[in-house]
Amino acid sequence: MIACSIVLGLGMAWALPFMAQNSLAQNSIDVRVERWLQINSVSGEVQHFTANSRNPAQVGDRLINAGDGIKTGANSACTLEVDINVGTITLSENTELTVRQLDYAPDNGRITKLAVNQGNVILNLRRFTNRGSELEIETPSAVSGVRGTEFGLIVHPEDQRTAVATQQGEVFAAAQGRTVDVTAGLQTLVRVGEEPLEPMPIPERPRLDFMVEQEIRDNLRYLVLAGRINPINQVYVADELQAVTEAGDFRYEVLAYHGAGVQVRVVTPLGDVEIYDISLF
């Protein structure tokens, strides 16, 4: 039997690689490592929370289980790395992100489902190599999903409308039974209980229209900044996030004094910022 085995091995050496591969395939073990999102950078006040705890976020902390999340405060930010170098997720100020699901698809693709209840997240992801891979973000008004792209998303706290803008690749936004494709250079808006608006081109610069008014109440003079932005964007006046109407209108007022002025920041879903220094008096 030994001699026979030796002769077979010599005479069929060409078959050994195939036989070895076949044997390995039959006896291979599907090893799947734990899924995670890892904190890569922290600026300002950032909280890392789980179902049982809430602590200041530290670089290296990981979100592993459903319910784990990150919350940023005013003038704060945080960047998360998606496992195995899939890409990064940046949370701007006043943003809350929670893990819904970190799992594997049957073809070993990675399924990442997140929830954003408020704030601005910007994703920079490489294109997925597995067909089963998906990344989905649920907000109070919509579900957005990607297969490798650069896009940003804002959930506005006053009415929970969702704004989606795509830099590269393709994103979908779905609500109320309608799905729209938000391809590179386009943006859309989804209000609670409504279908997504038809995607439109992203303007080169976020626009701010405004006028300054004066009002007298109780013998006191107030300066009122009455402004309008695209309701897809956010607006901060003196570092305070402003509520805007459905049309994008907002009002900000201060007691009148000589030399009064204010700084206005308009922020897009992609994280672009336009700053206006406005004289009020």
PDB file of C-alpha atoms in Angstrom:
ATOM      1  CA  MET A   1       0.000   0.000   0.000  1.00  0.00           C
ATOM      2  CA  ILE A   2       2.890   2.315   0.694  1.00  0.00           C
ATOM      3  CA  ALA A   3       4.460   1.722  -2.724  1.00  0.00           C
ATOM      4  CA  CYS A   4       1.115   2.180  -4.433  1.00  0.00           C
ATOM      5  CA  SER A   5       0.604   5.463  -2.693  1.00  0.00           C
ATOM      6  CA  ILE A   6       3.996   6.694  -3.762  1.00  0.00           C
ATOM      7  CA  VAL A   7       3.420   5.781  -7.401  1.00  0.00           C
ATOM      8  CA  LEU A   8       0.021   7.485  -7.395  1.00  0.00           C
ATOM      9  CA  GLY A   9       1.507  10.600  -5.907  1.00  0.00           C
ATOM     10  CA  LEU A  10       4.205  10.798  -8.566  1.00  0.00           C
ATOM     11  CA  GLY A  11       2.001   9.924 -11.469  1.00  0.00           C
ATOM     12  CA  MET A  12      -0.781  12.400 -10.516  1.00  0.00           C
ATOM     13  CA  ALA A  13       1.217  15.253  -9.067  1.00  0.00           C
ATOM     14  CA  TRP A  14      -0.720  17.653 -11.311  1.00  0.00           C
ATOM     15  CA  ALA A  15      -3.900  16.798  -9.405  1.00  0.00           C
ATOM     16  CA  LEU A  16      -2.601  17.556  -5.936  1.00  0.00           C
ATOM     17  CA  PRO A  17      -3.368  21.292  -5.970  1.00  0.00           C
ATOM     18  CA  PHE A  18      -6.942  20.601  -7.056  1.00  0.00           C
ATOM     19  CA  MET A  19      -7.347  17.799  -4.512  1.00  0.00           C
ATOM     20  CA  ALA A  20      -5.870  19.951  -1.749  1.00  0.00           C
ATOM     21  CA  GLN A  21      -8.124  22.884  -2.621  1.00  0.00           C
ATOM     22  CA  ASN A  22     -11.170  20.644  -2.772  1.00  0.00           C
ATOM     23  CA  SER A  23     -10.289  19.095   0.576  1.00  0.00           C
ATOM     24  CA  LEU A  24      -9.768  22.499   2.160  1.00  0.00           C
ATOM     25  CA  ALA A  25     -13.056  23.748   0.738  1.00  0.00           C
ATOM     26  CA  GLN A  26     -14.887  20.758   2.171  1.00  0.00           C
ATOM     27  CA  ASN A  27     -13.281  21.130   5.578  1.00  0.00           C
ATOM     28  CA  SER A  28     -13.064  24.937   5.806  1.00  0.00           C
ATOM     29  CA  ILE A  29     -14.564  26.696   8.791  1.00  0.00           C
ATOM     30  CA  ASP A  30     -16.494  29.936   8.328  1.00  0.00           C
ATOM     31  CA  VAL A  31     -14.832  32.218  10.876  1.00  0.00           C
ATOM     32  CA  ARG A  32     -16.562  35.563  11.430  1.00  0.00           C
ATOM     33  CA  VAL A  33     -15.021  38.119  13.697  1.00  0.00           C
ATOM     34  CA  GLU A  34     -16.998  40.490  15.863  1.00  0.00           C
ATOM     35  CA  ARG A  35     -18.466  43.522  14.079  1.00  0.00           C
ATOM     36  CA  TRP A  36     -17.789  47.006  15.457  1.00  0.00           C
ATOM     37  CA  LEU A  37     -17.600  50.750  14.962  1.00  0.00           C
ATOM     38  CA  GLN A  38     -14.560  52.307  16.636  1.00  0.00           C
ATOM     39  CA  ILE A  39     -14.050  55.873  17.834  1.00  0.00           C
ATOM     40  CA  ASN A  40     -11.074  57.368  15.990  1.00  0.00           C
ATOM     41  CA  SER A  41     -11.279  60.992  17.118  1.00  0.00           C
ATOM     42  CA  VAL A  42     -13.134  63.073  19.694  1.00  0.00           C
ATOM     43  CA  SER A  43     -13.497  66.839  19.953  1.00  0.00           C
ATOM     44  CA  GLY A  44     -15.456  68.598  22.701  1.00  0.00           C
ATOM     45  CA  GLU A  45     -18.199  66.921  24.707  1.00  0.00           C
ATOM     46  CA  VAL A  46     -18.962  63.478  23.318  1.00  0.00           C
ATOM     47  CA  GLN A  47     -20.818  60.694  25.134  1.00  0.00           C
ATOM     48  CA  HIS A  48     -20.439  56.957  24.424  1.00  0.00           C
ATOM     49  CA  PHE A  49     -23.465  55.053  25.664  1.00  0.00           C
ATOM     50  CA  THR A  50     -24.638  51.449  25.879  1.00  0.00           C
ATOM     51  CA  ALA A  51     -27.788  49.865  27.263  1.00  0.00           C
ATOM     52  CA  ASN A  52     -26.265  50.017  30.755  1.00  0.00           C
ATOM     53  CA  SER A  53     -23.864  52.945  30.812  1.00  0.00           C
ATOM     54  CA  ARG A  54     -23.038  56.434  29.560  1.00  0.00           C
ATOM     55  CA  ASN A  55     -19.463  57.761  29.689  1.00  0.00           C
ATOM     56  CA  PRO A  56     -17.242  60.364  28.062  1.00  0.00           C
ATOM     57  CA  ALA A  57     -16.129  58.931  24.719  1.00  0.00           C
ATOM     58  CA  GLN A  58     -12.504  57.870  24.367  1.00  0.00           C
ATOM     59  CA  VAL A  59     -10.480  57.129  21.242  1.00  0.00           C
ATOM     60  CA  GLY A  60     -10.502  53.347  20.835  1.00  0.00           C
ATOM     61  CA  ASP A  61     -13.968  52.813  22.348  1.00  0.00           C
ATOM     62  CA  ARG A  62     -16.130  50.495  20.252  1.00  0.00           C
ATOM     63  CA  LEU A  63     -19.827  50.266  19.472  1.00  0.00           C
ATOM     64  CA  ILE A  64     -20.590  46.550  19.252  1.00  0.00           C
ATOM     65  CA  ASN A  65     -24.174  45.804  20.237  1.00  0.00           C
ATOM     66  CA  ALA A  66     -27.577  47.064  19.172  1.00  0.00           C
ATOM     67  CA  GLY A  67     -28.354  50.090  21.340  1.00  0.00           C
ATOM     68  CA  ASP A  68     -24.739  51.274  21.603  1.00  0.00           C
ATOM     69  CA  GLY A  69     -24.326  54.846  20.460  1.00  0.00           C
ATOM     70  CA  ILE A  70     -22.610  58.229  20.375  1.00  0.00           C
ATOM     71  CA  LYS A  71     -23.961  61.672  21.202  1.00  0.00           C
ATOM     72  CA  THR A  72     -22.100  64.914  20.503  1.00  0.00           C
ATOM     73  CA  GLY A  73     -22.719  68.202  22.257  1.00  0.00           C
ATOM     74  CA  ALA A  74     -22.488  71.784  21.030  1.00  0.00           C
ATOM     75  CA  ASN A  75     -19.255  72.611  19.158  1.00  0.00           C
ATOM     76  CA  SER A  76     -18.257  68.956  19.365  1.00  0.00           C
ATOM     77  CA  ALA A  77     -17.523  66.178  16.883  1.00  0.00           C
ATOM     78  CA  CYS A  78     -16.567  62.527  16.655  1.00  0.00           C
ATOM     79  CA  THR A  79     -15.300  60.197  13.915  1.00  0.00           C
ATOM     80  CA  LEU A  80     -16.074  56.478  13.801  1.00  0.00           C
ATOM     81  CA  GLU A  81     -14.213  53.842  11.803  1.00  0.00           C
ATOM     82  CA  VAL A  82     -16.314  51.051  10.319  1.00  0.00           C
ATOM     83  CA  ASP A  83     -14.568  47.700  10.884  1.00  0.00           C
ATOM     84  CA  ILE A  84     -11.993  46.319   8.396  1.00  0.00           C
ATOM     85  CA  ASN A  85     -11.430  49.738   6.877  1.00  0.00           C
ATOM     86  CA  VAL A  86     -14.831  50.007   5.194  1.00  0.00           C
ATOM     87  CA  GLY A  87     -14.753  53.751   5.803  1.00  0.00           C
ATOM     88  CA  THR A  88     -15.540  56.475   8.318  1.00  0.00           C
ATOM     89  CA  ILE A  89     -18.609  58.150   9.784  1.00  0.00           C
ATOM     90  CA  THR A  90     -18.236  61.699  11.094  1.00  0.00           C
ATOM     91  CA  LEU A  91     -20.721  63.078  13.615  1.00  0.00           C
ATOM     92  CA  SER A  92     -21.027  66.858  13.729  1.00  0.00           C
ATOM     93  CA  GLU A  93     -22.253  68.781  16.769  1.00  0.00           C
ATOM     94  CA  ASN A  94     -25.601  68.041  18.427  1.00  0.00           C
ATOM     95  CA  THR A  95     -25.825  64.622  16.779  1.00  0.00           C
ATOM     96  CA  GLU A  96     -26.959  61.256  18.128  1.00  0.00           C
ATOM     97  CA  LEU A  97     -26.201  57.949  16.379  1.00  0.00           C
ATOM     98  CA  THR A  98     -27.255  54.484  17.594  1.00  0.00           C
ATOM     99  CA  VAL A  99     -26.418  50.991  16.347  1.00  0.00           C
ATOM    100  CA  ARG A 100     -29.449  48.998  15.189  1.00  0.00           C
ATOM    101  CA  GLN A 101     -27.646  45.977  13.742  1.00  0.00           C
ATOM    102  CA  LEU A 102     -24.082  44.823  13.021  1.00  0.00           C
ATOM    103  CA  ASP A 103     -24.211  41.471  11.259  1.00  0.00           C
ATOM    104  CA  TYR A 104     -23.111  39.341   8.300  1.00  0.00           C
ATOM    105  CA  ALA A 105     -24.896  38.492   5.072  1.00  0.00           C
ATOM    106  CA  PRO A 106     -24.894  34.871   3.783  1.00  0.00           C
ATOM    107  CA  ASP A 107     -22.051  35.758   1.368  1.00  0.00           C
ATOM    108  CA  ASN A 108     -20.000  37.215   4.278  1.00  0.00           C
ATOM    109  CA  GLY A 109     -20.946  40.749   3.301  1.00  0.00           C
ATOM    110  CA  ARG A 110     -21.283  43.131   6.215  1.00  0.00           C
ATOM    111  CA  ILE A 111     -24.679  44.489   7.216  1.00  0.00           C
ATOM    112  CA  THR A 112     -24.545  47.776   9.120  1.00  0.00           C
ATOM    113  CA  LYS A 113     -27.791  49.400  10.234  1.00  0.00           C
ATOM    114  CA  LEU A 114     -27.757  52.631  12.224  1.00  0.00           C
ATOM    115  CA  ALA A 115     -30.247  55.163  13.538  1.00  0.00           C
ATOM    116  CA  VAL A 116     -29.806  58.934  13.629  1.00  0.00           C
ATOM    117  CA  ASN A 117     -32.440  60.767  15.647  1.00  0.00           C
ATOM    118  CA  GLN A 118     -30.945  64.229  15.244  1.00  0.00           C
ATOM    119  CA  GLY A 119     -27.925  66.012  13.866  1.00  0.00           C
ATOM    120  CA  ASN A 120     -25.522  65.695  10.945  1.00  0.00           C
ATOM    121  CA  VAL A 121     -23.517  62.620   9.900  1.00  0.00           C
ATOM    122  CA  ILE A 122     -21.108  62.451   6.962  1.00  0.00           C
ATOM    123  CA  LEU A 123     -20.095  59.063   5.544  1.00  0.00           C
ATOM    124  CA  ASN A 124     -17.035  58.275   3.469  1.00  0.00           C
ATOM    125  CA  LEU A 125     -17.192  54.597   2.466  1.00  0.00           C
ATOM    126  CA  ARG A 126     -15.338  52.493  -0.060  1.00  0.00           C
ATOM    127  CA  ARG A 127     -17.428  50.548  -2.536  1.00  0.00           C
ATOM    128  CA  PHE A 128     -18.530  47.222  -1.082  1.00  0.00           C
ATOM    129  CA  THR A 129     -17.061  44.080  -2.674  1.00  0.00           C
ATOM    130  CA  ASN A 130     -19.771  41.674  -1.469  1.00  0.00           C
ATOM    131  CA  ARG A 131     -23.218  41.916  -3.007  1.00  0.00           C
ATOM    132  CA  GLY A 132     -24.761  41.218   0.385  1.00  0.00           C
ATOM    133  CA  SER A 133     -23.046  44.166   2.080  1.00  0.00           C
ATOM    134  CA  GLU A 134     -25.250  47.086   3.005  1.00  0.00           C
ATOM    135  CA  LEU A 135     -25.206  50.182   5.159  1.00  0.00           C
ATOM    136  CA  GLU A 136     -28.525  51.699   6.135  1.00  0.00           C
ATOM    137  CA  ILE A 137     -29.423  54.704   8.257  1.00  0.00           C
ATOM    138  CA  GLU A 138     -32.891  55.055   9.717  1.00  0.00           C
ATOM    139  CA  THR A 139     -34.209  58.465  10.765  1.00  0.00           C
ATOM    140  CA  PRO A 140     -37.618  59.485  12.110  1.00  0.00           C
ATOM    141  CA  SER A 141     -38.748  60.374   8.566  1.00  0.00           C
ATOM    142  CA  ALA A 142     -36.801  58.140   6.160  1.00  0.00           C
ATOM    143  CA  VAL A 143     -34.442  55.257   5.514  1.00  0.00           C
ATOM    144  CA  SER A 144     -31.267  55.882   3.520  1.00  0.00           C
ATOM    145  CA  GLY A 145     -28.914  53.215   2.222  1.00  0.00           C
ATOM    146  CA  VAL A 146     -25.653  53.014   0.299  1.00  0.00           C
ATOM    147  CA  ARG A 147     -23.302  50.616  -1.440  1.00  0.00           C
ATOM    148  CA  GLY A 148     -20.078  52.571  -1.121  1.00  0.00           C
ATOM    149  CA  THR A 149     -20.185  56.328  -1.423  1.00  0.00           C
ATOM    150  CA  GLU A 150     -19.603  59.732   0.135  1.00  0.00           C
ATOM    151  CA  PHE A 151     -22.784  61.305   1.415  1.00  0.00           C
ATOM    152  CA  GLY A 152     -24.158  63.364   4.250  1.00  0.00           C
ATOM    153  CA  LEU A 153     -27.381  63.372   6.190  1.00  0.00           C
ATOM    154  CA  ILE A 154     -29.057  65.854   8.532  1.00  0.00           C
ATOM    155  CA  VAL A 155     -31.969  65.129  10.862  1.00  0.00           C
ATOM    156  CA  HIS A 156     -33.469  68.468  11.916  1.00  0.00           C
ATOM    157  CA  PRO A 157     -34.530  68.459  15.583  1.00  0.00           C
ATOM    158  CA  GLU A 158     -37.533  70.786  15.278  1.00  0.00           C
ATOM    159  CA  ASP A 159     -39.595  68.598  12.920  1.00  0.00           C
ATOM    160  CA  GLN A 160     -37.324  65.567  12.307  1.00  0.00           C
ATOM    161  CA  ARG A 161     -37.172  66.118   8.557  1.00  0.00           C
ATOM    162  CA  THR A 162     -34.247  64.340   6.892  1.00  0.00           C
ATOM    163  CA  ALA A 163     -31.920  65.912   4.325  1.00  0.00           C
ATOM    164  CA  VAL A 164     -29.685  63.684   2.185  1.00  0.00           C
ATOM    165  CA  ALA A 165     -26.908  64.859  -0.168  1.00  0.00           C
ATOM    166  CA  THR A 166     -24.477  62.713  -2.162  1.00  0.00           C
ATOM    167  CA  GLN A 167     -20.912  63.675  -3.054  1.00  0.00           C
ATOM    168  CA  GLN A 168     -19.931  60.446  -4.831  1.00  0.00           C
ATOM    169  CA  GLY A 169     -21.630  57.151  -5.584  1.00  0.00           C
ATOM    170  CA  GLU A 170     -25.326  56.526  -5.096  1.00  0.00           C
ATOM    171  CA  VAL A 171     -27.706  56.649  -2.148  1.00  0.00           C
ATOM    172  CA  PHE A 172     -31.362  55.820  -1.880  1.00  0.00           C
ATOM    173  CA  ALA A 173     -33.902  57.588   0.310  1.00  0.00           C
ATOM    174  CA  ALA A 174     -37.150  55.771   1.070  1.00  0.00           C
ATOM    175  CA  ALA A 175     -40.322  56.853   2.868  1.00  0.00           C
ATOM    176  CA  GLN A 176     -44.065  56.294   2.556  1.00  0.00           C
ATOM    177  CA  GLY A 177     -43.613  53.601  -0.075  1.00  0.00           C
ATOM    178  CA  ARG A 178     -41.483  55.709  -2.433  1.00  0.00           C
ATOM    179  CA  THR A 179     -37.753  55.341  -3.050  1.00  0.00           C
ATOM    180  CA  VAL A 180     -35.624  57.900  -4.877  1.00  0.00           C
ATOM    181  CA  ASP A 181     -32.019  57.528  -6.031  1.00  0.00           C
ATOM    182  CA  VAL A 182     -29.804  60.362  -4.827  1.00  0.00           C
ATOM    183  CA  THR A 183     -26.827  60.134  -7.172  1.00  0.00           C
ATOM    184  CA  ALA A 184     -23.629  62.186  -7.073  1.00  0.00           C
ATOM    185  CA  GLY A 185     -24.279  65.909  -6.987  1.00  0.00           C
ATOM    186  CA  LEU A 186     -27.912  65.624  -5.911  1.00  0.00           C
ATOM    187  CA  GLN A 187     -29.814  66.162  -2.659  1.00  0.00           C
ATOM    188  CA  THR A 188     -33.311  65.518  -1.350  1.00  0.00           C
ATOM    189  CA  LEU A 189     -35.511  66.262   1.639  1.00  0.00           C
ATOM    190  CA  VAL A 190     -37.945  63.941   3.448  1.00  0.00           C
ATOM    191  CA  ARG A 191     -40.524  65.224   5.922  1.00  0.00           C
ATOM    192  CA  VAL A 192     -42.242  63.025   8.491  1.00  0.00           C
ATOM    193  CA  GLY A 193     -45.229  61.295   6.916  1.00  0.00           C
ATOM    194  CA  GLU A 194     -44.328  62.411   3.383  1.00  0.00           C
ATOM    195  CA  GLU A 195     -42.554  60.924   0.369  1.00  0.00           C
ATOM    196  CA  PRO A 196     -39.014  62.061  -0.502  1.00  0.00           C
ATOM    197  CA  LEU A 197     -38.854  65.144  -2.687  1.00  0.00           C
ATOM    198  CA  GLU A 198     -37.505  64.715  -6.206  1.00  0.00           C
ATOM    199  CA  PRO A 199     -33.684  64.995  -5.947  1.00  0.00           C
ATOM    200  CA  MET A 200     -32.233  68.326  -7.073  1.00  0.00           C
ATOM    201  CA  PRO A 201     -28.674  69.529  -7.812  1.00  0.00           C
ATOM    202  CA  ILE A 202     -26.596  70.643  -4.840  1.00  0.00           C
ATOM    203  CA  PRO A 203     -25.938  74.421  -5.103  1.00  0.00           C
ATOM    204  CA  GLU A 204     -22.341  75.528  -5.315  1.00  0.00           C
ATOM    205  CA  ARG A 205     -22.786  77.549  -2.110  1.00  0.00           C
ATOM    206  CA  PRO A 206     -25.501  77.420   0.560  1.00  0.00           C
ATOM    207  CA  ARG A 207     -27.555  80.586   0.268  1.00  0.00           C
ATOM    208  CA  LEU A 208     -28.724  82.924   3.003  1.00  0.00           C
ATOM    209  CA  ASP A 209     -31.266  85.686   2.404  1.00  0.00           C
ATOM    210  CA  PHE A 210     -31.885  88.068   5.284  1.00  0.00           C
ATOM    211  CA  MET A 211     -33.039  91.459   6.460  1.00  0.00           C
ATOM    212  CA  VAL A 212     -32.618  93.273   9.784  1.00  0.00           C
ATOM    213  CA  GLU A 213     -35.667  94.736  11.506  1.00  0.00           C
ATOM    214  CA  GLN A 214     -36.206  96.725  14.691  1.00  0.00           C
ATOM    215  CA  GLU A 215     -39.026  96.115  17.158  1.00  0.00           C
ATOM    216  CA  ILE A 216     -39.982  97.969  20.338  1.00  0.00           C
ATOM    217  CA  ARG A 217     -41.635  95.998  23.136  1.00  0.00           C
ATOM    218  CA  ASP A 218     -42.110  97.163  26.727  1.00  0.00           C
ATOM    219  CA  ASN A 219     -40.069 100.279  25.925  1.00  0.00           C
ATOM    220  CA  LEU A 220     -37.119  98.138  24.850  1.00  0.00           C
ATOM    221  CA  ARG A 221     -35.685  98.122  21.324  1.00  0.00           C
ATOM    222  CA  TYR A 222     -34.824  94.767  19.746  1.00  0.00           C
ATOM    223  CA  LEU A 223     -32.849  93.974  16.640  1.00  0.00           C
ATOM    224  CA  VAL A 224     -34.350  91.119  14.649  1.00  0.00           C
ATOM    225  CA  LEU A 225     -32.512  89.105  12.028  1.00  0.00           C
ATOM    226  CA  ALA A 226     -35.122  87.599   9.705  1.00  0.00           C
ATOM    227  CA  GLY A 227     -33.488  85.039   7.437  1.00  0.00           C
ATOM    228  CA  ARG A 228     -34.236  82.277   4.959  1.00  0.00           C
ATOM    229  CA  ILE A 229     -32.164  79.249   3.948  1.00  0.00           C
ATOM    230  CA  ASN A 230     -32.809  76.088   1.967  1.00  0.00           C
ATOM    231  CA  PRO A 231     -34.609  73.894   4.553  1.00  0.00           C
ATOM    232  CA  ILE A 232     -32.265  71.061   3.598  1.00  0.00           C
ATOM    233  CA  ASN A 233     -29.499  72.918   5.468  1.00  0.00           C
ATOM    234  CA  GLN A 234     -28.979  73.929   9.090  1.00  0.00           C
ATOM    235  CA  VAL A 235     -28.345  77.454  10.335  1.00  0.00           C
ATOM    236  CA  TYR A 236     -26.504  78.569  13.469  1.00  0.00           C
ATOM    237  CA  VAL A 237     -26.659  82.141  14.751  1.00  0.00           C
ATOM    238  CA  ALA A 238     -24.096  83.046  17.418  1.00  0.00           C
ATOM    239  CA  ASP A 239     -23.358  79.294  17.667  1.00  0.00           C
ATOM    240  CA  GLU A 240     -27.006  78.485  18.453  1.00  0.00           C
ATOM    241  CA  LEU A 241     -28.881  76.106  16.149  1.00  0.00           C
ATOM    242  CA  GLN A 242     -32.011  77.825  14.835  1.00  0.00           C
ATOM    243  CA  ALA A 243     -35.382  76.246  14.153  1.00  0.00           C
ATOM    244  CA  VAL A 244     -36.601  76.956  10.632  1.00  0.00           C
ATOM    245  CA  THR A 245     -40.043  76.795   9.073  1.00  0.00           C
ATOM    246  CA  GLU A 246     -41.033  74.496   6.230  1.00  0.00           C
ATOM    247  CA  ALA A 247     -39.985  77.245   3.822  1.00  0.00           C
ATOM    248  CA  GLY A 248     -36.634  77.692   5.585  1.00  0.00           C
ATOM    249  CA  ASP A 249     -37.434  80.918   7.493  1.00  0.00           C
ATOM    250  CA  PHE A 250     -35.931  81.735  10.893  1.00  0.00           C
ATOM    251  CA  ARG A 251     -35.774  84.712  13.293  1.00  0.00           C
ATOM    252  CA  TYR A 252     -33.113  85.750  15.761  1.00  0.00           C
ATOM    253  CA  GLU A 253     -33.333  88.770  18.044  1.00  0.00           C
ATOM    254  CA  VAL A 254     -31.142  90.651  20.531  1.00  0.00           C
ATOM    255  CA  LEU A 255     -31.483  93.862  22.528  1.00  0.00           C
ATOM    256  CA  ALA A 256     -30.353  96.792  20.400  1.00  0.00           C
ATOM    257  CA  TYR A 257     -26.960  98.354  20.987  1.00  0.00           C
ATOM    258  CA  HIS A 258     -24.535 100.308  18.807  1.00  0.00           C
ATOM    259  CA  GLY A 259     -22.167  98.064  16.896  1.00  0.00           C
ATOM    260  CA  ALA A 260     -24.354  95.001  17.310  1.00  0.00           C
ATOM    261  CA  GLY A 261     -23.415  92.167  14.976  1.00  0.00           C
ATOM    262  CA  VAL A 262     -23.714  88.429  14.712  1.00  0.00           C
ATOM    263  CA  GLN A 263     -22.118  85.506  12.915  1.00  0.00           C
ATOM    264  CA  VAL A 264     -24.335  83.144  10.950  1.00  0.00           C
ATOM    265  CA  ARG A 265     -23.228  79.669   9.831  1.00  0.00           C
ATOM    266  CA  VAL A 266     -25.141  77.731   7.190  1.00  0.00           C
ATOM    267  CA  VAL A 267     -24.248  74.019   7.250  1.00  0.00           C
ATOM    268  CA  THR A 268     -25.057  71.535   4.479  1.00  0.00           C
ATOM    269  CA  PRO A 269     -25.644  67.766   4.835  1.00  0.00           C
ATOM    270  CA  LEU A 270     -22.146  67.225   3.396  1.00  0.00           C
ATOM    271  CA  GLY A 271     -20.668  69.317   6.199  1.00  0.00           C
ATOM    272  CA  ASP A 272     -19.820  72.337   4.045  1.00  0.00           C
ATOM    273  CA  VAL A 273     -20.075  75.608   5.966  1.00  0.00           C
ATOM    274  CA  GLU A 274     -20.743  79.124   4.717  1.00  0.00           C
ATOM    275  CA  ILE A 275     -20.099  81.906   7.252  1.00  0.00           C
ATOM    276  CA  TYR A 276     -21.780  85.320   7.189  1.00  0.00           C
ATOM    277  CA  ASP A 277     -20.750  88.167   9.509  1.00  0.00           C
ATOM    278  CA  ILE A 278     -23.775  90.450   9.718  1.00  0.00           C
ATOM    279  CA  SER A 279     -24.025  93.920  11.172  1.00  0.00           C
ATOM    280  CA  LEU A 280     -27.328  94.420  12.997  1.00  0.00           C
ATOM    281  CA  PHE A 281     -27.026  98.090  14.027  1.00  0.00           C
TER     282      PHE A 281
END
